[in-house]
Amino acid sequence: MIQPSIIVHSGAGYFPDERNASKLEVTRSAAVVGWETLLRQDNVLDAVEAAVRVMEDNVECNAGFGSVLNSAGDVEMDAMIIRGKDLSTGGVGGLCQISNPISVARRVLEKTKHCMLAGQGALEFAVREGFPIVSNESLVSPRAKIMLEGVLSKNIAPSTETGSCITKSSVEEKSLGTVGAVAINCRGEIAAATSTGGICAKMPGRIGDTPIPGGGTFCDDQNCGISATGLGESIMRVCLSSRIANFISNGMDPSTACLTALNSMTERVGGDGGAIVITKSGVLAHAHNSRKMTWASVSGDGELRSGVKAGEEFVTHVVVSK
Amino acid sequence: MARQLWRGVVFACITFCMIISHAVAQGGDKILIIHGGAGSVRISRQFLKLCDNYSITITGTITPAHGTAKKVAMLAAIRAGYAALQTEDDAQLAVIEAIKVMEDSPAFNAGTGSVRSASGEVEMDAIIINGTDLGTGAVGAVRHIKNPITLARLVKDTSEHVFLVGYQAELFALNSNQMNLVPTSSLIANWTTSNEGWTSNHPRKQNRAGTVGAVAVNSRGQIFAGTSTGGLSGKMDGRVGDTPIVGAGTLADDEIGGISATGWGEAFIRYRVASRIAGLMEGGMNASMSISTVLSGMASRIQDADGGAIAIGKNGDIGFEWNSEQMAWAYSKGVDIHYGVDRGEDINVPLDDSVSTGSTTTESTTPTTPGGSGSVGRKGGIFFGIITAFIVTISVV
């Protein structure tokens, strides 16, 4: 019998230590919300969607509100959700003016025969499905604006080693992060979800790894569920989560599988990142070769684990609200 | 003193032989393989019933006239690609030139001749991958581009990104000053008008003409793979299929091989067909068997999933397999071209034959069409060098 569990992340990259607390807080809260949803509804899609929505709604995360901006100053988001039972997939790429792209991605999965809708077509679908259009400004955070200004004024390339834009200016934080969640229920059904604003100053229309099955998101009940974060271009080129999944199905323990695949990616194409995993037998794992990755998980009797730096693990208990 | 002199001579001979063998080993086979789409055949009863309701007749195959048009275009494509490979030893050019011919031909569901979306638009996906450094360029749901494969290349070579979609990708094309936008009407071929009325409410849209793709390897073992498509007829606007998704419909890695697939895109995305084929090839399975195995796996995991793929392994072995009724394919290796559309068909013509008809040989009707044999050039050269060195050493010392 598998313990229902959920693990979430709010991005791999670098940010100064002053931000550790706020990143941990939102990540833990997302894990708890996902956990409660899992217990209440026993539906892994519901659980990962709920967890991701918490992070999309929070300014601390590079998803939904608080997303980094493209070179035109707009918020353009990618998201994907996968049901491991039948490999059903729903994704959006380059979606604008919607608060919760992960929910649109889920609608693509459940209401269409397609796996991915992009650009204008994705927005039109969201509108047809009754998602309210919000102004671009309502998704733009002050931090995101400052970051973009920093990049554009210094003419710095948007792609960097830490997976998000780095500025040499005095901007305090250097990276926000893609968000993701993986959940498993007692029957071994797994779902994985990822959502992001992409990389700062990206070209409009640029899609990253997030809505690419086998890239930033992976899920198959016969193997495992994965959500990855890092430099999207690198992750796509090496099919990072496919690689992690292959290592796992060949017997490698999931943590080592993540690190091996990440290091191999860094060596072959540059960039770094991290990933969270739940295997088909319910083993939770996380690893990153970037400087930091904020993660949190809940499983068993409500044990909440979380961390930011490599090797770090805080353990508390969740008080489930009735 | 004499002994030392002999040792020196032997050493020089062995070194000389190793250099020669290395030089010979440099000359690997130049191979180009292309496909012009796999048509679907497993039509469910439910789907047929739906077609009855719409008074639409479905056949599982393309018409003979269409088939002939495809074959002629495939020959032109393979010759164009092969010329690039022969004269420039450039696998990327081979892939692009071959795909451009098929994009420009209205007989394929790519570029001109692409199927229409739900709103009647032509929205195309394309990708090109460099197997040496995994450099990738992809476009999704782009309109108004005559040759999406060239736009994909532009993304790879002139942007810091891998994947651009929608009208922003068109802006990128315009800003590059290397291509113009074309009106949708110029991309619409006669045969696509017969698909009017199809919507994405149908269980699965039959794709009669097919995505196009190419994989090439040059004499240095550098691999490129590319794919281009108009997607599914009646698809929702903005829908992106498997073609521009690395690991779904296309993959290239000098350490493994190159793959391009065609079929019901959503199944190829969900099953990560190209990644799985690459995984099997990496484990030592030949290209043909790898493709067949994955297609069977896909069909058993996902209902009504079918299609086909072409592949070249890193050692030069060729595979082209499909579990749909047909797949238009062609390859050139050495001075021969082989091509076919129907199962069991294998037409062989010399490369420089200016007439499209050549000697026709039909192979056995077993579904597994044999892939090409392994590359002799590289391994043979090294072997020759070692034997020579050995013989020299034995005879001299």
XYZ file of C-alpha atoms in Angstrom:
719
model
C 0.000 0.000 0.000
C 1.423 3.314 -1.067
C 1.375 6.349 1.168
C -0.438 9.240 -0.510
C 2.214 11.917 -0.942
C 2.939 15.182 -2.620
C 6.164 17.005 -3.356
C 6.434 20.522 -4.749
C 9.156 22.940 -5.813
C 9.271 26.656 -6.497
C 12.307 26.764 -8.693
C 15.995 26.017 -8.979
C 18.467 28.808 -9.326
C 20.019 31.383 -7.115
C 18.573 33.974 -4.776
C 20.100 35.662 -1.757
C 19.639 34.090 1.676
C 17.262 36.872 2.768
C 14.680 35.320 0.502
C 14.975 31.769 1.816
C 12.240 32.246 4.396
C 9.639 33.652 2.054
C 10.382 31.034 -0.598
C 10.071 28.273 1.968
C 6.826 29.668 3.280
C 5.009 29.662 -0.055
C 6.436 26.280 -1.032
C 5.379 24.678 2.231
C 1.963 26.222 2.026
C 1.552 24.864 -1.516
C 2.561 21.398 -0.357
C 0.076 21.519 2.503
C -2.773 22.695 0.289
C -1.952 19.950 -2.194
C -1.827 17.399 0.617
C -5.182 18.464 2.021
C -6.703 18.269 -1.442
C -5.266 14.805 -1.907
C -6.731 13.564 1.364
C -10.076 15.173 0.748
C -10.588 14.344 -2.924
C -8.252 11.400 -3.552
C -7.581 12.870 -6.983
C -3.955 13.427 -7.916
C -4.779 15.898 -10.695
C -6.743 18.001 -8.202
C -3.860 17.841 -5.743
C -1.098 19.016 -8.071
C -3.313 21.662 -9.625
C -4.214 23.048 -6.203
C -0.566 23.141 -5.118
C 0.549 24.870 -8.289
C -2.266 27.420 -8.067
C -1.029 28.488 -4.632
C 2.369 29.208 -6.123
C 0.953 30.875 -9.261
C -1.012 33.233 -7.016
C 2.014 34.124 -4.923
C 4.358 36.897 -5.992
C 7.388 34.979 -4.745
C 7.183 32.489 -7.595
C 7.951 32.798 -11.285
C 4.506 31.591 -12.313
C 1.203 33.366 -12.731
C 1.419 36.556 -10.717
C 5.058 37.385 -10.164
C 6.210 35.798 -13.400
C 9.329 37.199 -15.019
C 8.654 39.410 -18.028
C 9.443 38.861 -21.675
C 11.469 41.448 -23.570
C 8.305 43.447 -24.308
C 7.462 43.690 -20.610
C 4.612 41.175 -20.797
C 3.832 38.111 -18.745
C 3.739 35.061 -20.994
C 3.331 31.711 -19.303
C 3.781 28.004 -19.968
C 2.166 25.204 -17.982
C 1.598 21.493 -18.204
C -0.225 18.771 -16.286
C 0.013 15.040 -16.934
C -2.004 12.109 -15.608
C 0.297 9.127 -15.281
C -2.456 6.533 -15.560
C -3.123 6.982 -19.255
C -0.469 9.582 -20.120
C -3.212 12.181 -20.672
C -1.542 15.513 -21.133
C -2.621 19.132 -21.159
C -0.350 22.075 -21.764
C -0.295 25.735 -22.670
C 2.585 27.716 -24.110
C 2.929 31.474 -24.357
C -0.375 32.096 -22.584
C -1.065 35.696 -21.569
C -3.563 37.427 -19.328
C -4.791 34.409 -17.378
C -4.280 34.096 -13.617
C -3.832 30.343 -13.403
C -2.309 28.754 -16.493
C -2.193 25.339 -14.802
C -5.980 25.298 -14.715
C -6.143 26.090 -18.417
C -3.637 23.295 -19.012
C -5.902 20.957 -17.088
C -8.840 22.020 -19.213
C -6.818 21.215 -22.340
C -6.255 17.752 -20.899
C -9.874 17.144 -19.973
C -11.818 18.910 -22.698
C -9.722 18.577 -25.851
C -8.050 15.839 -27.843
C -4.874 17.891 -27.914
C -1.832 18.021 -25.681
C -0.745 21.584 -26.135
C -2.238 24.909 -27.197
C -0.019 27.896 -27.774
C -0.166 31.638 -28.162
C -3.328 33.301 -29.300
C -5.097 29.957 -29.763
C -4.446 29.097 -26.136
C -5.940 32.386 -24.952
C -8.974 31.979 -27.193
C -9.542 28.516 -25.751
C -9.269 29.834 -22.197
C -11.814 32.528 -22.955
C -14.210 30.036 -24.547
C -13.876 27.910 -21.441
C -14.857 30.796 -19.227
C -11.514 31.734 -17.721
C -11.547 35.455 -16.960
C -9.052 37.566 -18.847
C -6.963 39.695 -16.524
C -4.857 42.661 -17.451
C -1.181 42.045 -18.076
C -0.401 44.624 -15.391
C -2.205 42.619 -12.746
C 0.302 39.810 -13.254
C 3.381 42.062 -13.245
C 5.217 42.380 -9.923
C 7.562 45.241 -9.034
C 10.419 42.788 -8.731
C 9.818 41.432 -12.211
C 9.898 44.964 -13.639
C 13.134 45.811 -11.893
C 14.692 42.591 -13.080
C 13.725 43.261 -16.687
C 15.013 46.806 -16.545
C 18.267 45.484 -15.175
C 18.658 42.971 -17.957
C 17.705 45.328 -20.773
C 19.835 48.195 -19.541
C 22.890 46.041 -19.137
C 22.163 44.233 -22.372
C 22.720 40.966 -20.612
C 21.735 37.728 -22.309
C 18.599 36.297 -20.776
C 19.913 32.778 -20.558
C 22.370 32.128 -17.807
C 23.925 29.355 -15.836
C 21.386 29.484 -13.075
C 18.445 29.125 -15.358
C 16.982 32.565 -14.975
C 18.266 35.930 -15.866
C 21.175 37.288 -13.940
C 21.966 40.941 -13.805
C 25.158 42.534 -12.726
C 23.192 45.462 -11.362
C 22.352 45.999 -7.734
C 19.108 44.078 -8.054
C 19.021 41.936 -4.958
C 17.497 38.791 -6.174
C 18.873 37.007 -9.143
C 16.344 34.393 -9.815
C 12.776 33.491 -9.256
C 11.643 30.053 -10.140
C 9.356 27.837 -12.116
C 6.941 25.905 -9.888
C 5.875 22.300 -9.932
C 4.174 19.505 -8.055
C 3.990 15.720 -8.191
C 1.466 13.656 -6.243
C 0.674 9.982 -5.754
C -2.355 8.356 -4.149
C -2.749 5.039 -2.369
C -3.511 3.268 -5.649
C -0.241 4.419 -7.189
C -1.847 6.951 -9.497
C 0.551 9.797 -10.174
C 0.113 13.299 -11.558
C 2.738 15.926 -12.338
C 2.320 19.628 -12.998
C 4.647 22.515 -13.812
C 4.011 26.216 -14.391
C 6.293 29.120 -15.245
C 6.723 32.633 -16.572
C 9.845 31.461 -18.399
C 13.096 33.404 -18.382
C 13.476 37.136 -17.908
C 13.699 39.150 -21.150
C 12.879 36.116 -23.290
C 11.763 36.785 -26.844
C 7.961 36.994 -27.069
C 6.618 33.668 -28.277
C 9.416 31.723 -26.646
C 8.350 28.417 -25.139
C 10.535 26.623 -22.588
C 10.716 23.111 -21.211
C 7.710 23.312 -18.935
C 5.013 22.193 -21.418
C 7.255 19.556 -23.007
C 6.536 15.984 -21.842
C 9.935 14.417 -21.203
C 11.400 17.895 -20.878
C 10.239 19.816 -17.822
C 7.338 17.561 -16.933
C 6.994 13.788 -16.983
C 4.442 11.360 -15.639
C 3.781 7.662 -16.110
C 2.249 5.404 -13.471
C 4.480 2.622 -14.788
C 7.569 4.591 -13.851
C 7.414 7.908 -11.974
C 6.303 11.534 -11.986
C 8.751 14.411 -12.412
C 8.706 18.188 -12.457
C 11.928 19.936 -13.419
C 13.212 23.486 -13.295
C 16.223 25.239 -14.727
C 17.322 26.686 -18.045
C 14.495 25.644 -20.328
C 16.534 25.508 -23.516
C 18.992 23.072 -21.966
C 16.295 20.907 -20.435
C 14.496 20.610 -23.770
C 17.591 19.779 -25.758
C 18.510 16.822 -23.568
C 14.937 15.740 -22.721
C 15.901 15.952 -19.062
C 12.938 14.300 -17.361
C 12.953 11.465 -19.916
C 16.564 10.845 -18.971
C 15.788 10.889 -15.263
C 12.898 8.500 -15.832
C 15.093 6.115 -17.834
C 17.686 5.981 -15.071
C 14.962 5.273 -12.547
C 13.403 2.507 -14.600
C 16.874 0.966 -14.897
C 17.095 0.777 -11.136
C 18.935 3.956 -10.174
C 17.662 5.592 -6.997
C 15.656 8.696 -7.903
C 17.894 11.274 -6.242
C 20.981 9.970 -7.999
C 19.026 9.730 -11.229
C 18.156 13.428 -11.030
C 21.704 14.482 -10.250
C 23.241 12.280 -12.902
C 20.903 13.608 -15.557
C 21.358 17.209 -14.412
C 25.127 17.023 -14.355
C 25.173 15.342 -17.734
C 22.953 18.119 -19.076
C 25.235 20.814 -17.657
C 28.236 19.151 -19.216
C 26.679 18.629 -22.629
C 24.702 21.843 -23.186
C 25.288 24.088 -20.173
C 22.683 25.444 -17.788
C 21.686 23.857 -14.506
C 18.538 23.124 -12.567
C 16.711 20.709 -10.331
C 13.890 18.206 -10.218
C 11.377 16.579 -7.913
C 10.270 12.977 -8.308
C 7.795 10.443 -6.990
C 8.448 6.884 -8.143
C 5.707 4.343 -8.844
C 6.394 2.748 -5.473
C 5.895 6.050 -3.703
C 9.489 7.090 -3.058
C 9.905 10.872 -2.959
C 13.108 12.534 -4.114
C 14.528 15.889 -5.065
C 17.902 17.041 -6.332
C 19.482 20.092 -7.886
C 22.833 21.082 -9.290
C 21.958 24.759 -9.209
C 22.864 26.622 -6.050
C 19.402 26.401 -4.543
C 16.059 24.758 -5.058
C 13.124 25.340 -2.738
C 11.097 22.198 -2.220
C 8.554 20.813 0.220
C 6.812 17.456 0.597
C 4.056 15.950 2.696
C 3.467 12.240 3.148
C 2.880 9.535 5.698
C 1.177 10.877 8.788
C 1.441 14.441 7.605
C 5.181 14.853 7.869
C 6.159 18.098 6.153
C 9.713 18.202 4.900
C 11.293 21.139 3.119
C 14.584 22.720 2.198
C 16.409 25.219 0.069
C 20.085 24.348 -0.054
C 21.527 20.975 -0.956
C 21.371 18.549 1.937
C 19.038 20.777 3.903
C 15.856 19.263 5.316
C 13.477 20.785 7.818
C 10.857 18.460 9.281
C 7.606 19.432 10.918
C 4.094 18.113 11.062
C 1.116 19.351 9.156
C -1.978 20.241 11.090
C -4.699 19.370 8.657
C -7.589 21.817 8.822
C -10.879 19.964 9.099
C 72.082 -0.672 -32.007
C 70.639 -2.515 -35.005
C 67.894 -3.883 -32.796
C 66.942 -0.372 -31.716
C 66.897 0.742 -35.321
C 64.535 -2.080 -36.177
C 62.294 -1.150 -33.296
C 62.213 2.359 -34.607
C 61.271 1.156 -38.082
C 58.549 -1.085 -36.716
C 57.157 1.726 -34.633
C 57.137 4.027 -37.652
C 55.319 1.402 -39.720
C 52.705 0.808 -37.096
C 52.130 4.517 -36.684
C 51.881 4.935 -40.442
C 49.298 2.163 -40.638
C 47.270 3.645 -37.827
C 47.252 6.993 -39.607
C 46.141 5.344 -42.823
C 43.424 3.396 -41.049
C 42.249 6.532 -39.336
C 42.071 8.342 -42.657
C 40.110 5.488 -44.171
C 37.855 5.421 -41.132
C 36.982 9.044 -41.732
C 35.046 8.088 -44.795
C 31.756 6.877 -43.278
C 28.642 6.311 -45.343
C 26.648 9.382 -46.199
C 23.032 8.504 -45.660
C 19.817 10.416 -46.098
C 16.397 9.028 -45.259
C 13.110 10.878 -45.635
C 9.437 10.254 -45.053
C 6.328 11.846 -46.466
C 3.796 10.813 -43.871
C 2.035 7.780 -42.438
C -1.673 7.480 -43.052
C -3.988 6.068 -40.456
C -5.937 2.935 -41.057
C -7.279 1.664 -37.765
C -10.599 3.404 -37.921
C -12.806 2.547 -34.998
C -16.403 1.572 -35.462
C -17.405 4.609 -33.502
C -15.495 6.819 -35.881
C -17.021 5.164 -38.931
C -20.454 5.666 -37.462
C -19.709 9.315 -36.936
C -18.620 9.543 -40.552
C -21.908 7.941 -41.624
C -23.739 10.623 -39.714
C -21.879 13.217 -41.722
C -22.330 11.230 -44.942
C -18.591 11.097 -45.404
C -16.825 8.154 -46.946
C -13.490 7.207 -45.510
C -10.830 5.123 -47.079
C -7.707 4.125 -45.302
C -5.366 4.922 -48.136
C -4.439 7.837 -50.294
C -5.604 7.812 -53.896
C -3.293 6.334 -56.555
C -2.878 9.746 -58.138
C -1.914 11.250 -54.850
C 0.451 8.368 -54.229
C 2.170 8.953 -57.536
C 2.482 12.663 -56.842
C 4.076 11.805 -53.531
C 6.568 9.398 -55.061
C 7.665 11.916 -57.663
C 8.151 14.550 -54.991
C 9.969 12.102 -52.719
C 12.428 11.322 -55.494
C 13.016 15.017 -56.081
C 13.467 15.519 -52.351
C 15.928 12.693 -51.904
C 17.953 13.845 -54.870
C 18.050 17.423 -53.621
C 19.130 16.275 -50.190
C 21.638 13.832 -51.515
C 23.288 16.465 -53.679
C 23.897 18.556 -50.569
C 25.333 15.571 -48.751
C 27.590 14.552 -51.622
C 29.025 17.911 -52.535
C 29.117 19.649 -49.163
C 29.181 16.657 -46.776
C 26.557 18.728 -44.961
C 23.861 16.743 -43.197
C 21.944 19.842 -42.160
C 21.721 21.101 -45.719
C 20.578 17.654 -46.844
C 17.756 17.615 -44.305
C 16.670 21.138 -45.105
C 16.806 20.786 -48.873
C 14.867 17.532 -48.803
C 12.213 18.922 -46.511
C 11.904 22.136 -48.521
C 11.072 20.136 -51.643
C 8.333 18.322 -49.751
C 7.067 21.531 -48.103
C 6.812 23.154 -51.548
C 4.966 20.175 -52.998
C 1.201 20.323 -52.418
C 1.157 16.537 -52.084
C 2.274 16.644 -48.455
C 0.795 18.007 -45.275
C 3.628 20.491 -44.779
C 4.194 24.027 -46.008
C 2.155 24.223 -49.174
C -0.562 21.612 -48.964
C -0.889 21.797 -45.195
C -4.245 20.892 -43.713
C -6.460 23.560 -42.207
C -7.233 24.308 -38.593
C -10.735 24.633 -37.149
C -10.929 28.256 -38.269
C -9.627 27.405 -41.741
C -6.134 28.700 -41.081
C -2.876 27.010 -42.002
C -0.782 26.619 -38.842
C 2.457 24.723 -39.073
C 5.032 23.112 -36.812
C 8.659 22.365 -37.687
C 11.938 21.450 -36.042
C 15.578 20.853 -36.846
C 18.110 19.298 -34.491
C 21.894 19.152 -34.649
C 22.997 15.809 -33.247
C 26.516 17.006 -32.464
C 25.754 19.771 -30.001
C 21.990 19.160 -29.644
C 21.407 22.640 -31.073
C 17.681 22.832 -31.737
C 15.280 25.188 -33.455
C 11.525 24.672 -33.460
C 8.394 26.588 -34.384
C 4.817 25.795 -33.475
C 1.442 26.937 -34.791
C 2.983 29.451 -37.201
C 1.070 30.915 -40.111
C 2.189 32.620 -43.288
C 5.531 30.883 -43.644
C 6.337 29.101 -46.882
C 9.107 26.895 -45.488
C 8.742 26.380 -41.750
C 11.878 24.203 -41.652
C 13.953 27.237 -42.597
C 12.318 29.265 -39.851
C 13.131 26.494 -37.389
C 16.739 26.692 -38.480
C 16.702 30.451 -37.996
C 15.512 29.972 -34.430
C 18.360 27.559 -33.815
C 21.086 29.661 -35.396
C 20.108 33.239 -34.661
C 18.220 33.202 -31.389
C 19.102 32.070 -27.899
C 15.947 30.043 -27.768
C 14.788 26.667 -28.984
C 11.064 27.040 -29.553
C 8.974 29.978 -30.789
C 5.226 29.868 -31.417
C 2.422 31.747 -33.056
C 2.489 35.188 -34.563
C 5.549 36.084 -32.492
C 7.456 33.518 -34.512
C 6.263 35.279 -37.660
C 7.546 38.589 -36.288
C 10.858 36.902 -35.626
C 10.891 35.734 -39.250
C 10.123 39.236 -40.521
C 12.743 40.864 -38.317
C 15.356 38.458 -39.574
C 15.107 39.962 -43.071
C 15.716 36.474 -44.362
C 12.187 35.501 -45.218
C 8.877 36.997 -46.213
C 5.428 36.180 -44.983
C 3.050 34.614 -47.465
C -0.739 34.659 -47.570
C -2.543 31.592 -46.236
C -4.213 31.109 -49.621
C -0.833 30.376 -51.211
C -0.346 27.455 -48.841
C -3.683 25.811 -49.526
C -3.729 22.966 -52.037
C -6.747 21.532 -53.817
C -6.915 18.351 -51.845
C -7.229 20.124 -48.517
C -10.565 21.650 -49.474
C -12.060 18.196 -49.240
C -11.311 18.285 -45.539
C -13.604 21.226 -44.932
C -16.064 20.562 -42.217
C -13.837 18.460 -40.032
C -13.689 19.667 -36.501
C -11.745 18.555 -33.497
C -14.873 16.964 -32.080
C -14.133 13.941 -34.157
C -12.491 11.092 -32.257
C -9.439 11.276 -34.407
C -8.827 13.092 -37.587
C -7.520 10.959 -40.343
C -4.338 12.379 -41.699
C -4.054 11.301 -45.281
C -1.123 13.188 -46.643
C 1.354 13.317 -43.870
C 3.960 15.184 -42.043
C 7.377 15.177 -43.726
C 10.759 14.513 -42.222
C 14.393 13.736 -42.899
C 17.427 12.361 -41.102
C 20.923 12.617 -42.535
C 24.413 11.606 -41.493
C 27.572 12.862 -43.145
C 30.890 11.107 -43.539
C 32.021 12.307 -40.120
C 29.055 10.795 -38.340
C 27.333 14.106 -37.750
C 23.590 13.658 -37.647
C 20.744 16.077 -38.307
C 17.033 15.391 -38.039
C 14.141 17.565 -39.144
C 10.360 17.383 -39.363
C 7.693 19.699 -40.751
C 3.900 19.526 -40.723
C 0.576 21.282 -41.060
C -0.700 19.211 -38.151
C -4.149 17.675 -37.789
C -6.981 18.726 -40.030
C -9.609 20.613 -38.057
C -7.310 21.012 -35.073
C -8.020 23.737 -32.594
C -6.241 26.990 -33.426
C -2.947 27.113 -31.546
C -2.639 23.346 -31.310
C 0.944 22.139 -31.296
C 1.632 18.510 -32.240
C 4.546 16.179 -31.732
C 6.669 17.530 -34.548
C 8.399 20.440 -32.770
C 8.679 18.650 -29.438
C 12.107 17.137 -28.872
C 11.704 13.513 -27.897
C 8.171 13.253 -29.275
C 8.369 13.353 -33.077
C 12.015 14.237 -33.631
C 15.383 13.590 -32.042
C 19.051 13.695 -33.042
C 22.153 12.829 -31.067
C 25.449 11.816 -32.656
C 25.915 9.383 -29.775
C 22.661 7.573 -30.563
C 21.164 8.393 -33.956
C 18.497 10.490 -35.614
C 14.722 9.999 -35.700
C 11.752 11.624 -37.414
C 8.203 10.398 -36.908
C 4.738 10.889 -38.364
C 1.258 9.924 -37.240
C -1.325 10.958 -34.721
C 0.680 13.670 -32.969
C -0.946 13.523 -29.558
C -0.087 9.850 -29.190
C 3.527 10.528 -30.144
C 3.712 13.297 -27.544
C 2.173 11.250 -24.768
C 4.232 8.171 -25.504
C 7.422 10.178 -26.197
C 8.046 8.057 -29.230
C 11.346 9.499 -30.418
C 12.850 9.334 -26.918
C 11.819 5.721 -26.555
C 13.191 4.763 -29.959
C 16.443 6.499 -29.030
C 16.495 4.643 -25.734
C 16.283 1.274 -27.459
C 18.899 2.243 -30.033
C 21.181 3.419 -27.272
C 20.806 -0.004 -25.703
C 22.022 -1.659 -28.897
C 18.791 -2.512 -30.728
C 18.853 -1.841 -34.454
C 16.875 1.068 -35.866
C 14.119 -1.027 -37.467
C 13.403 -3.105 -34.407
C 13.516 -0.050 -32.165
C 10.875 1.721 -34.233
C 8.597 -1.336 -34.478
C 8.841 -2.032 -30.777
C 7.945 1.498 -29.803
C 5.078 1.761 -32.299
C 3.588 -1.463 -30.902
C 4.023 -0.198 -27.376
C 2.320 3.051 -28.280
C -0.598 1.252 -29.915
C -1.169 -0.924 -26.866
C -0.907 1.948 -24.406
C -2.966 4.503 -26.350
C -6.076 3.511 -28.230
C -6.089 4.067 -31.993
C -2.540 5.370 -31.955
C -0.625 4.732 -35.137
C 1.974 6.180 -37.441
C 5.532 5.539 -38.485
C 9.108 6.686 -38.154
C 12.454 6.772 -39.905
C 15.763 6.501 -38.150
C 19.492 6.247 -38.711
C 21.619 4.729 -35.951
C 24.997 6.172 -35.050
C 26.686 3.319 -36.886
C 24.697 4.000 -40.020
C 21.951 1.406 -39.752
C 18.680 2.502 -41.284
C 15.122 1.908 -40.138
C 11.732 2.807 -41.555
C 8.685 1.218 -40.016
C 5.012 1.968 -39.621
C 1.922 0.444 -38.064
C -0.495 2.514 -40.103
C -1.436 1.262 -43.547
C 1.088 3.307 -45.461
C 4.151 5.426 -45.052
C 5.900 7.232 -47.869
C 9.630 6.760 -47.393
C 12.850 7.016 -49.353
C 16.546 6.724 -48.599
C 19.820 7.168 -50.381
C 22.942 5.289 -49.481
C 25.916 5.023 -51.747
C 24.647 5.454 -55.276
C 21.222 3.939 -54.760
C 17.816 5.297 -53.976
C 15.101 3.142 -52.476
C 11.557 4.351 -51.973
C 8.033 3.182 -51.430
C 4.621 3.962 -50.020
C 2.655 0.742 -49.691
C 3.738 -2.105 -47.471
C 6.147 -4.436 -49.239
C 6.920 -1.873 -51.904
C 10.587 -1.134 -52.488
C 11.508 0.633 -55.695
C 15.175 0.888 -56.435
C 16.610 3.447 -58.793
C 20.129 4.672 -59.401
C 20.753 8.117 -58.041
C 21.495 9.781 -61.316
C 18.509 8.274 -63.097
C 16.659 11.287 -64.462
C 13.518 9.248 -65.115
C 11.275 8.466 -62.167
C 10.770 4.845 -63.188
C 13.502 2.412 -62.442
C 13.773 -1.261 -61.768
C 11.040 -2.268 -59.404
C 11.713 -4.948 -56.892
C 9.083 -6.008 -54.443
C 10.329 -7.350 -51.181
C 8.530 -9.929 -49.099
C 5.338 -8.706 -47.536
C 6.503 -9.084 -43.974
C 5.627 -5.904 -42.108
C 9.141 -5.408 -40.883
C 10.972 -3.852 -43.750
C 14.645 -4.527 -43.301
C 16.805 -1.602 -42.427
C 20.003 -0.869 -44.236
C 23.173 -2.666 -43.293
C 25.714 -1.139 -41.008
C 28.317 1.313 -42.092
C 31.480 -0.363 -43.335
C 33.731 2.623 -43.708
C 34.623 3.483 -40.146
C 35.060 0.118 -38.513
C 36.639 -1.502 -41.559
C 39.327 1.112 -41.720
C 40.450 0.701 -38.151
C 40.440 -3.086 -38.442
C 42.559 -2.935 -41.571
C 45.036 -0.683 -39.832
C 45.423 -2.925 -36.821
C 45.927 -6.078 -38.884
C 48.516 -4.390 -41.047
C 50.389 -3.124 -38.015
C 50.316 -6.587 -36.501
C 51.619 -8.254 -39.642
C 54.375 -5.716 -39.986
C 55.454 -6.172 -36.382
C 55.492 -9.938 -36.644
C 57.476 -9.953 -39.850
C 60.024 -7.393 -38.776
C 60.828 -7.950 -35.136
